[in-house]
Amino acid sequence: MDKILEVQEAALEAIKQATDLESLNQIRIQYLGKKGSIQALMNEMKELPKEEKPIFGSKVNVCKQEVTSALEKRQEELEVSALSENLIKDKIDITLRESNLRLGTTHPLMMIQKEIEDLFIGMGYTIAEGPEVEEDYYNFELANIPKDHPARDMQDTFYIDPNTLLRTHTTAMQMRELEKAKGTTPIKLICPGKVYRRDDDDATHSHQFMQCEGLVVGENITLADLKGTLEHMANAMFGEGRTIRFRPSYFPFTEPSVEVDVSCPFCNGKGCSVCKGSGWIEILGAGMVHPHVLEMNGFDAEKCSGFAFGVGLERVAMLKYGIDDIRNFYINDQRFLKNFDRYD
Amino acid sequence: MRLSYKWLSEYVDLNGITPEELAEKMTRAGLEVEGIEKQASGTKLVIGEILESDDIPDTHLHATKTKISENEILDIVCGAPNCRKGLKVIVALNGCELPGGTITTKPVRGYESNGMICSLSELGVDKKYQSEAQLAGIEELDEVAPIGESNVLEYLGLDDTILEVSLTPNRADCSAMWNMAKEVGAILHREVKWPEYEGKSDIGEKTNFKIVSKTEKCSGFIGKVVNHVVVKETPRWMKNYLNAAGINSINNVVDISNFVMLETGQPLHYYNLAKLPKGDITVVDDVEMTMVALDGEEFKIEKGDLVITTGQEATGIAGIMGGEESMIDETTTGIVIEAAHFDAVAVRKASLRMNLLTEAAQRFTKGIERDCMKKAVDRSVQLLSEYAEASGFEETIMIGNVKDEDKVVKETLSHANALLGTQFKMDEVEETLRWLDFNPVINGDEISCTIPSYRRDIERAADIDEEIIRLIGFESLQSSLPYMSATVGKLTQAQNLRRKTRDIMVGLGLNEIVTYTLISEDFKNESLLPCGNPIELAMPISEARKYIRNSLGNSVLECIAYNEDHQNMNNAVFEISKVYGEGIERERLAIALDGQLQEDKLHKYEIVGDFYTLKGIIMNWLERLGYNGSRIRIKENNTNQKYYHPYRSAELYLDNVFLGLFGEIHPTLLKKKGLKTVYYGELDIDPLLEISPARLKFNQLERYPSIERDLSFIVDKDVNANDIIVAFKKAGGKLVKNIDIFDIYQGKHVEDNKKSVALRITYQASDKTLKEEDILANHEKILDTLNKQFNAELRS
């Protein structure tokens, strides 16, 4: 009987001592193989008296199970450590720079346009479009700027022929939409797009630039509604906490007309170099749609009213991103474009 | 306009209001003040008299003894050439702060010098308003200037502050001082007093002078003969005001005409009576002649121009500039006053053509009330009598319409509040309108205003509303959002398509660009994908911006060339933009690749921006939009072989609709632009709106394994890959799931006019696991096609 225990302990000790899979296998053969020590014990059983055989047999079986399970356990342990040793050889320098998987960039003007579009879509506005090669009629006449109106001096125009021009403002689209509506309300739209003026290009002027105008016409639309809407826009574009201020101004197609200042997002209205110490930044023009414009487009100015506003996309982008030269938008220097490689 | 604070205060009480406060209030009311500028400045100034002036040897300097009070004489060194004994001068005392710095006592060349004798420039007076003599030396004061006077700037009339006001086109009336005063009065709620001018011209003997207008473009004219005037120096105060407004003084008579124009807004012209011997003025607009104007330049007068003639001779370009012949000078002893109403358009056109944007022309162009003709003549007579010893007046001649019609504009308080979104009370509204001289008459809710003639901008109720809100102040305005029936906000199909296109391109690694619409003649001629006849501008701004582009090509290539020039290599860009031809508008997508699209030397990979990469980008775009590759056809480029490489470019069709071209740009065009190799594609986007994409649908996953067979064979070099694939698919039948070419080889072991093609055929059945024998027949057909159709030789 002690013999069985002796074999078992010797086997367990050997298993414990085994440091690699190869020697463990040798131990397996030594103890569990056909010519192994445990089989030898089984063979010894034949010699025993009949009544001792079952007890002896069961003891040998226990011994076999113990050894087998110890072997399996050790095998697993050794396998894990062998794998770890192999993995170490796979070690890489994780500080080496990543692969250059280059995503493209969206043009900053398009980023701003999308931001404004999404903002107003959320408020139930649609987005109107219209031709850049426009009729004088929509660009000027319907916008309350008849021939020889002094305001035509304000915007030198690229004419193609006496009746056709490159639109000088996105107001032309507003007029097309008003005409299309044939006097029915509500109208709620924005109209972004390229516009053109006969300006020489320099750091702050461009013969081509982008505007986005908005137009709402309905019953009981007020100047206060305009203020609320623009406040919402200012907060979305320049961060929460912006306030806006109206200053009287003049546009032929609105009355009253206002210039709109936003409290400076860079100094929170305290005064800094961006707002030239005033705490305010002039950002857009707006007003109540001129009753004559409504009438010319077939609306009853007694029954409905509306507001309109217009913002220059370059101006917004220049302010938001600190761009100091408007020509950057149209030169498309790769280094400029790569500034806009993430969501704003 | 330049607004003199001091002059303004003659009409409206500005007591207790600094120029800065005034500027802030005006800006808030819509008269934007863009700048505030002191005419001159200096502390510790005093009037003195040079008692002695001795030359300092070997220098231009003078050692003076200058008396600055009864018992104070200072030693001051002065370098001015006109420094001399007996001169009354401006002395800056020790510690005086001038625009250029602080005056300190220090010896000059060993001579004591306690202060400085000043020129006007040293006080900060604009050089524009100084004479040659003033600019050359120290200011020479009147003999009567009081020694010891320390309010020097006030004494000189240089204690004024100028507000630079930017007037909106609707408020041109404020370019007249009197009207500006009314406006400021309404802003500050202070009474405004105009001078007592009314009726001053209602005097004079019977006249034989004749004034005739032969054109509707001169619809009103007031003339008056003044037989005696004395031309002399202008009083100092008037000079100062003119200078403040930016006008140089000439002589008293001319200055009065300018001064009255500034006051009333009515451009005036005074003619030298002696030079109108025929005793007549006729306004015509149908003559062609030349005339030498006041500035000595000769101008060509064309039909349509308004001209003042006397006899048959031109003596003025109406509303723009008078003629040299009848100019007022020192010899003038009598004048004819002209205050007329000339057509804004005619004046504008002529002044633009002659490039004579005079003060008068600008005023006529912006529009003027009729009433101010009489105001100006009244005021002229008053000032000429007072400052030019005028006498011998003849009766006033008035022709045409010289009076504005009364204008009544009505508004209701409820409508005003409804439009503005305010809760203004009637009394505050009434008060505001009263300060504007609108004479409001209240009847219940209704407000009836009689508008002053100079407020030509007030025409209807909305104009009244603007006056109310801007003068009560926008601070009172609350914020709200429109209360109206609900609307659905969404993108149109075209807008969606544009956004998707942009996202796909950016995702593929391309940078979006925006380039100019206007292009040069060269760019127009070398159009990569024209659309209709190009549109030319009537009056381009430069040669480079002459046409509206009918292709994006050259603008995009120009952008690449710019970047290459600035060491920005590997450009991959796209632009989405409209292009135009006569009567045509198209939206296009342009893509250009120059160098590598992706590159990483460290991790050893690159995607070269070549034909196939460009094709991949385009195919990815279309497939992502829902257009399966089988609907897309690529054909040889027979559209534009001049600017595209004829053998490396293609036409692209979707469902047989031509979308555009893509491929390598022709080396000749590239060379011209200083570029090496650029791949470029330009495609119409709009047709996609008409071509339905496939519905997005789930395809059942294959349940059985597929079998792959590789084939490698040699064919003629010119055999198209697509032809092989199409033929094989047809031959292989339904079981052929996919055929993909995975290698093309030319070179060693392959004849020059041949190529080796390796492809992989994937067989797949949806109902069973394929076995070798299932595909045997199909595969044999394919091999058969290989032999028969392509004369190909199978490689082992």
CSV table of C-alpha atoms in Angstrom, one decimal, chain B residues 37-352:
chain,number,residue,atom,x,y,z
B,37,GLU,CA,-10.9,113.7,-34.3
B,38,LYS,CA,-9.8,116.9,-32.6
B,39,GLN,CA,-8.9,119.7,-35.0
B,40,ALA,CA,-5.9,120.7,-33.0
B,41,SER,CA,-4.6,120.0,-29.5
B,42,GLY,CA,-2.2,121.4,-27.0
B,43,THR,CA,-2.1,122.2,-23.3
B,44,LYS,CA,-0.3,125.2,-21.8
B,45,LEU,CA,-0.4,127.4,-24.9
B,46,VAL,CA,-0.3,131.1,-24.8
B,47,ILE,CA,-0.2,134.0,-27.2
B,48,GLY,CA,3.1,135.9,-27.2
B,49,GLU,CA,5.0,138.6,-29.1
B,50,ILE,CA,8.5,138.3,-30.3
B,51,LEU,CA,10.3,141.3,-28.9
B,52,GLU,CA,13.8,140.4,-30.2
B,53,SER,CA,15.0,137.9,-32.7
B,54,ASP,CA,18.7,137.5,-33.2
B,55,ASP,CA,20.3,135.0,-35.6
B,56,ILE,CA,22.5,132.4,-34.0
B,57,PRO,CA,25.7,132.3,-36.0
B,58,ASP,CA,26.3,129.4,-38.4
B,59,THR,CA,22.7,128.0,-37.9
B,60,HIS,CA,19.2,128.6,-39.1
B,61,LEU,CA,18.2,129.3,-35.5
B,62,HIS,CA,17.0,132.5,-33.9
B,63,ALA,CA,17.4,133.4,-30.3
B,64,THR,CA,14.3,135.3,-29.3
B,65,LYS,CA,12.9,137.2,-26.4
B,66,THR,CA,9.2,136.5,-26.4
B,67,LYS,CA,6.7,138.3,-24.2
B,68,ILE,CA,4.0,136.1,-22.9
B,69,SER,CA,2.4,138.5,-20.4
B,70,GLU,CA,2.8,142.0,-19.0
B,71,ASN,CA,5.7,141.1,-16.9
B,72,GLU,CA,7.0,137.8,-18.4
B,73,ILE,CA,9.6,137.5,-21.2
B,74,LEU,CA,11.0,134.1,-22.1
B,75,ASP,CA,14.2,133.2,-24.0
B,76,ILE,CA,13.1,130.8,-26.7
B,77,VAL,CA,15.1,129.5,-29.6
B,78,CYS,CA,13.1,129.2,-32.8
B,79,GLY,CA,14.2,127.6,-36.1
B,80,ALA,CA,11.4,128.9,-38.4
B,81,PRO,CA,12.4,131.1,-41.3
B,82,ASN,CA,9.6,133.6,-40.6
B,83,CYS,CA,10.6,134.2,-37.0
B,84,ARG,CA,11.1,137.9,-36.6
B,85,LYS,CA,10.7,140.8,-34.3
B,86,GLY,CA,7.2,142.1,-33.7
B,87,LEU,CA,5.4,138.9,-34.7
B,88,LYS,CA,2.5,137.7,-32.6
B,89,VAL,CA,2.9,134.0,-32.1
B,90,ILE,CA,1.7,130.8,-30.4
B,91,VAL,CA,4.0,129.8,-27.5
B,92,ALA,CA,4.0,126.3,-26.1
B,93,LEU,CA,5.2,126.6,-22.5
B,94,ASN,CA,7.4,124.2,-20.6
B,95,GLY,CA,5.4,121.1,-19.9
B,96,CYS,CA,3.0,121.7,-22.8
B,97,GLU,CA,1.6,118.5,-24.3
B,98,LEU,CA,1.4,118.6,-28.1
B,99,PRO,CA,0.4,115.8,-30.5
B,100,GLY,CA,4.1,115.2,-31.1
B,101,GLY,CA,5.2,115.1,-27.5
B,102,THR,CA,5.8,117.2,-24.4
B,103,ILE,CA,7.8,120.4,-24.5
B,104,THR,CA,10.6,120.6,-22.0
B,105,THR,CA,13.1,123.4,-21.1
B,106,LYS,CA,16.6,122.7,-22.4
B,107,PRO,CA,19.4,124.7,-23.8
B,108,VAL,CA,19.8,124.7,-27.6
B,109,ARG,CA,23.4,125.3,-28.8
B,110,GLY,CA,24.2,126.8,-25.5
B,111,TYR,CA,21.2,129.2,-25.7
B,112,GLU,CA,18.5,129.0,-23.1
B,113,SER,CA,15.1,128.0,-24.5
B,114,ASN,CA,12.1,128.0,-22.3
B,115,GLY,CA,9.4,126.6,-24.6
B,116,MET,CA,8.6,126.6,-28.3
B,117,ILE,CA,7.0,128.9,-30.8
B,118,CYS,CA,4.5,126.8,-32.8
B,119,SER,CA,3.4,126.2,-36.3
B,120,LEU,CA,-0.2,124.9,-36.9
B,121,SER,CA,1.2,121.5,-37.9
B,122,GLU,CA,2.8,121.2,-34.4
B,123,LEU,CA,-0.7,121.6,-32.9
B,124,GLY,CA,-1.9,118.8,-35.1
B,125,VAL,CA,-3.8,120.8,-37.7
B,126,ASP,CA,-4.3,118.8,-41.0
B,127,LYS,CA,-1.8,120.0,-43.6
B,128,LYS,CA,-4.7,120.0,-46.1
B,129,TYR,CA,-6.2,123.2,-44.5
B,130,GLN,CA,-3.0,125.2,-44.3
B,131,SER,CA,-1.5,127.6,-46.8
B,132,GLU,CA,2.0,127.3,-48.2
B,133,ALA,CA,3.2,130.0,-45.8
B,134,GLN,CA,1.6,128.4,-42.8
B,135,LEU,CA,3.2,125.1,-43.7
B,136,ALA,CA,6.6,126.7,-44.1
B,137,GLY,CA,6.9,128.3,-40.6
B,138,ILE,CA,5.4,129.4,-37.3
B,139,GLU,CA,1.9,130.6,-37.3
B,140,GLU,CA,1.7,134.4,-37.7
B,141,LEU,CA,-1.2,135.7,-35.6
B,142,ASP,CA,-3.2,139.0,-36.2
B,143,GLU,CA,-1.5,142.1,-34.9
B,144,VAL,CA,-4.4,142.5,-32.5
B,145,ALA,CA,-3.9,139.1,-30.9
B,146,PRO,CA,-3.9,139.6,-27.1
B,147,ILE,CA,-0.6,138.8,-25.5
B,148,GLY,CA,-1.1,136.4,-22.6
B,149,GLU,CA,-4.3,134.8,-24.0
B,150,SER,CA,-4.2,131.2,-22.9
B,151,ASN,CA,-7.3,129.9,-24.7
B,152,VAL,CA,-5.3,129.8,-27.9
B,153,LEU,CA,-7.2,127.0,-29.7
B,154,GLU,CA,-10.5,128.8,-29.0
B,155,TYR,CA,-9.0,132.1,-30.2
B,156,LEU,CA,-7.9,130.4,-33.4
B,157,GLY,CA,-11.2,128.6,-33.8
B,158,LEU,CA,-9.3,125.3,-33.7
B,159,ASP,CA,-11.0,124.1,-30.6
B,160,ASP,CA,-13.4,122.0,-32.6
B,161,THR,CA,-13.9,118.2,-32.7
B,162,ILE,CA,-14.9,116.5,-36.0
B,163,LEU,CA,-17.2,113.5,-36.0
B,164,GLU,CA,-16.8,111.3,-39.1
B,165,VAL,CA,-20.4,110.3,-39.8
B,166,SER,CA,-21.3,107.5,-42.2
B,167,LEU,CA,-24.7,108.3,-43.6
B,168,THR,CA,-26.8,105.5,-45.0
B,169,PRO,CA,-28.3,106.4,-48.5
B,170,ASN,CA,-31.7,107.1,-47.1
B,171,ARG,CA,-30.4,109.8,-44.8
B,172,ALA,CA,-28.6,112.0,-47.3
B,173,ASP,CA,-30.7,114.8,-45.8
B,174,CYS,CA,-28.3,114.8,-42.8
B,175,SER,CA,-25.5,116.0,-45.1
B,176,ALA,CA,-27.1,119.4,-44.6
B,177,MET,CA,-26.1,120.9,-41.2
B,178,TRP,CA,-29.6,122.3,-40.5
B,179,ASN,CA,-31.2,118.8,-41.0
B,180,MET,CA,-28.4,117.2,-39.0
B,181,ALA,CA,-29.2,119.6,-36.2
B,182,LYS,CA,-32.9,118.5,-36.3
B,183,GLU,CA,-31.8,114.9,-36.2
B,184,VAL,CA,-29.5,115.4,-33.3
B,185,GLY,CA,-32.2,117.4,-31.6
B,186,ALA,CA,-34.6,114.5,-32.0
B,187,ILE,CA,-31.9,112.1,-30.6
B,188,LEU,CA,-31.1,114.3,-27.6
B,189,HIS,CA,-34.6,115.7,-27.1
B,190,ARG,CA,-33.3,119.3,-27.4
B,191,GLU,CA,-34.7,122.3,-29.2
B,192,VAL,CA,-33.1,123.2,-32.5
B,193,LYS,CA,-32.8,126.7,-33.7
B,194,TRP,CA,-32.0,127.5,-37.4
B,195,PRO,CA,-30.8,131.1,-38.2
B,196,GLU,CA,-33.5,133.7,-39.0
B,197,TYR,CA,-33.2,133.3,-42.7
B,198,GLU,CA,-36.7,133.1,-44.0
B,199,GLY,CA,-37.8,135.7,-46.5
B,200,LYS,CA,-34.4,137.4,-46.7
B,201,SER,CA,-34.4,137.1,-50.4
B,202,ASP,CA,-37.8,138.6,-50.9
B,203,ILE,CA,-36.4,141.9,-51.9
B,204,GLY,CA,-35.2,143.6,-55.1
B,205,GLU,CA,-35.9,145.7,-58.1
B,206,LYS,CA,-37.6,144.4,-61.2
B,207,THR,CA,-35.3,142.3,-63.3
B,208,ASN,CA,-34.6,141.8,-66.9
B,209,PHE,CA,-32.6,138.7,-66.4
B,210,LYS,CA,-34.1,135.6,-68.1
B,211,ILE,CA,-34.0,132.1,-66.9
B,212,VAL,CA,-35.4,129.3,-69.1
B,213,SER,CA,-35.3,125.5,-68.7
B,214,LYS,CA,-35.7,123.6,-71.9
B,215,THR,CA,-35.6,120.2,-70.3
B,216,GLU,CA,-37.7,118.3,-67.7
B,217,LYS,CA,-34.4,117.3,-66.1
B,218,CYS,CA,-34.3,120.8,-64.6
B,219,SER,CA,-37.7,121.0,-63.1
B,220,GLY,CA,-37.1,123.9,-60.8
B,221,PHE,CA,-34.8,126.9,-60.8
B,222,ILE,CA,-34.5,129.9,-58.5
B,223,GLY,CA,-32.2,132.7,-59.7
B,224,LYS,CA,-31.3,136.1,-58.4
B,225,VAL,CA,-29.2,138.9,-59.7
B,226,VAL,CA,-27.0,140.7,-57.1
B,227,ASN,CA,-25.4,143.7,-58.8
B,228,HIS,CA,-22.9,144.6,-56.2
B,229,VAL,CA,-20.7,142.4,-54.1
B,230,VAL,CA,-17.2,142.9,-52.7
B,231,VAL,CA,-14.9,140.0,-53.0
B,232,LYS,CA,-12.5,139.8,-50.0
B,233,GLU,CA,-11.2,137.6,-47.3
B,234,THR,CA,-13.7,135.3,-45.6
B,235,PRO,CA,-14.4,135.8,-41.9
B,236,ARG,CA,-12.4,133.4,-39.7
B,237,TRP,CA,-15.3,131.6,-38.2
B,238,MET,CA,-16.7,130.7,-41.6
B,239,LYS,CA,-13.3,129.5,-42.8
B,240,ASN,CA,-13.0,127.4,-39.7
B,241,TYR,CA,-16.4,125.7,-40.3
B,242,LEU,CA,-15.6,125.2,-44.0
B,243,ASN,CA,-12.2,123.6,-43.0
B,244,ALA,CA,-14.0,121.5,-40.5
B,245,ALA,CA,-16.2,120.2,-43.2
B,246,GLY,CA,-13.2,119.6,-45.5
B,247,ILE,CA,-13.6,122.5,-47.8
B,248,ASN,CA,-10.8,125.0,-48.5
B,249,SER,CA,-11.5,128.7,-48.3
B,250,ILE,CA,-11.3,130.7,-51.6
B,251,ASN,CA,-12.9,134.0,-51.1
B,252,ASN,CA,-15.9,135.3,-49.2
B,253,VAL,CA,-18.4,135.0,-52.0
B,254,VAL,CA,-17.4,131.5,-53.1
B,255,ASP,CA,-17.2,130.5,-49.5
B,256,ILE,CA,-20.7,131.7,-48.8
B,257,SER,CA,-22.0,129.5,-51.6
B,258,ASN,CA,-20.3,126.5,-50.1
B,259,PHE,CA,-21.3,127.4,-46.6
B,260,VAL,CA,-25.0,127.7,-47.6
B,261,MET,CA,-24.8,124.4,-49.4
B,262,LEU,CA,-23.4,122.8,-46.2
B,263,GLU,CA,-26.1,124.4,-44.1
B,264,THR,CA,-29.1,123.7,-46.4
B,265,GLY,CA,-28.0,120.8,-48.5
B,266,GLN,CA,-28.8,122.8,-51.7
B,267,PRO,CA,-25.8,122.9,-54.1
B,268,LEU,CA,-25.5,126.5,-55.3
B,269,HIS,CA,-23.7,128.2,-58.0
B,270,TYR,CA,-22.8,131.9,-58.2
B,271,TYR,CA,-22.0,133.2,-61.7
B,272,ASN,CA,-19.9,136.3,-62.4
B,273,LEU,CA,-22.7,138.7,-63.6
B,274,ALA,CA,-20.2,140.5,-65.9
B,275,LYS,CA,-19.6,137.3,-67.8
B,276,LEU,CA,-23.3,136.8,-68.6
B,277,PRO,CA,-23.7,139.9,-70.8
B,278,LYS,CA,-26.7,138.5,-72.6
B,279,GLY,CA,-28.6,138.6,-69.3
B,280,ASP,CA,-29.9,135.1,-69.6
B,281,ILE,CA,-29.5,131.5,-68.4
B,282,THR,CA,-30.9,128.6,-70.4
B,283,VAL,CA,-30.8,125.0,-69.2
B,284,VAL,CA,-30.6,122.5,-72.1
B,285,ASP,CA,-29.8,118.8,-72.5
B,286,ASP,CA,-29.4,118.4,-76.2
B,287,VAL,CA,-26.1,120.0,-77.1
B,288,GLU,CA,-22.7,118.8,-77.9
B,289,MET,CA,-19.8,121.1,-77.1
B,290,THR,CA,-16.8,121.5,-75.0
B,291,MET,CA,-16.4,123.6,-71.9
B,292,VAL,CA,-13.5,124.6,-69.6
B,293,ALA,CA,-14.7,124.1,-66.0
B,294,LEU,CA,-13.6,125.8,-62.8
B,295,ASP,CA,-10.7,123.4,-62.3
B,296,GLY,CA,-9.2,124.4,-65.7
B,297,GLU,CA,-9.9,121.1,-67.3
B,298,GLU,CA,-11.8,120.8,-70.6
B,299,PHE,CA,-14.9,118.6,-70.7
B,300,LYS,CA,-16.8,117.2,-73.5
B,301,ILE,CA,-20.6,117.7,-73.2
B,302,GLU,CA,-22.7,115.1,-74.9
B,303,LYS,CA,-26.4,115.0,-75.7
B,304,GLY,CA,-28.3,114.1,-72.6
B,305,ASP,CA,-26.0,116.1,-70.3
B,306,LEU,CA,-27.6,119.0,-68.5
B,307,VAL,CA,-25.8,122.2,-69.4
B,308,ILE,CA,-26.2,125.8,-68.3
B,309,THR,CA,-25.8,128.1,-71.3
B,310,THR,CA,-25.8,131.8,-71.7
B,311,GLY,CA,-26.2,133.1,-75.2
B,312,GLN,CA,-25.2,130.0,-77.1
B,313,GLU,CA,-22.2,129.3,-74.8
B,314,ALA,CA,-22.0,126.7,-72.1
B,315,THR,CA,-21.2,128.3,-68.7
B,316,GLY,CA,-21.7,125.3,-66.4
B,317,ILE,CA,-22.2,121.6,-66.3
B,318,ALA,CA,-25.5,121.6,-64.4
B,319,GLY,CA,-25.2,120.2,-60.9
B,320,ILE,CA,-21.6,119.3,-61.3
B,321,MET,CA,-19.3,122.2,-61.9
B,322,GLY,CA,-19.4,125.7,-63.2
B,323,GLY,CA,-17.4,127.1,-66.1
B,324,GLU,CA,-14.1,128.8,-65.8
B,325,GLU,CA,-15.4,131.8,-67.8
B,326,SER,CA,-18.0,132.9,-65.4
B,327,MET,CA,-16.0,132.0,-62.3
B,328,ILE,CA,-16.0,134.3,-59.2
B,329,ASP,CA,-12.6,136.0,-58.7
B,330,GLU,CA,-11.2,139.1,-57.1
B,331,THR,CA,-12.4,141.2,-60.1
B,332,THR,CA,-16.1,140.1,-59.6
B,333,THR,CA,-18.4,142.9,-58.6
B,334,GLY,CA,-21.8,141.3,-59.3
B,335,ILE,CA,-23.2,137.8,-59.3
B,336,VAL,CA,-26.2,135.7,-60.3
B,337,ILE,CA,-27.3,133.1,-57.7
B,338,GLU,CA,-28.4,129.7,-59.0
B,339,ALA,CA,-30.3,127.2,-56.9
B,340,ALA,CA,-31.8,124.6,-59.0
B,341,HIS,CA,-33.4,121.1,-59.0
B,342,PHE,CA,-31.5,118.9,-61.4
B,343,ASP,CA,-32.4,115.3,-62.2
B,344,ALA,CA,-30.4,112.9,-60.1
B,345,VAL,CA,-29.9,110.3,-62.8
B,346,ALA,CA,-28.7,112.8,-65.4
B,347,VAL,CA,-26.3,114.4,-63.0
B,348,ARG,CA,-25.0,110.9,-61.9
B,349,LYS,CA,-24.5,109.7,-65.4
B,350,ALA,CA,-22.6,112.8,-66.5
B,351,SER,CA,-20.5,113.1,-63.4
B,352,LEU,CA,-19.5,109.4,-63.6
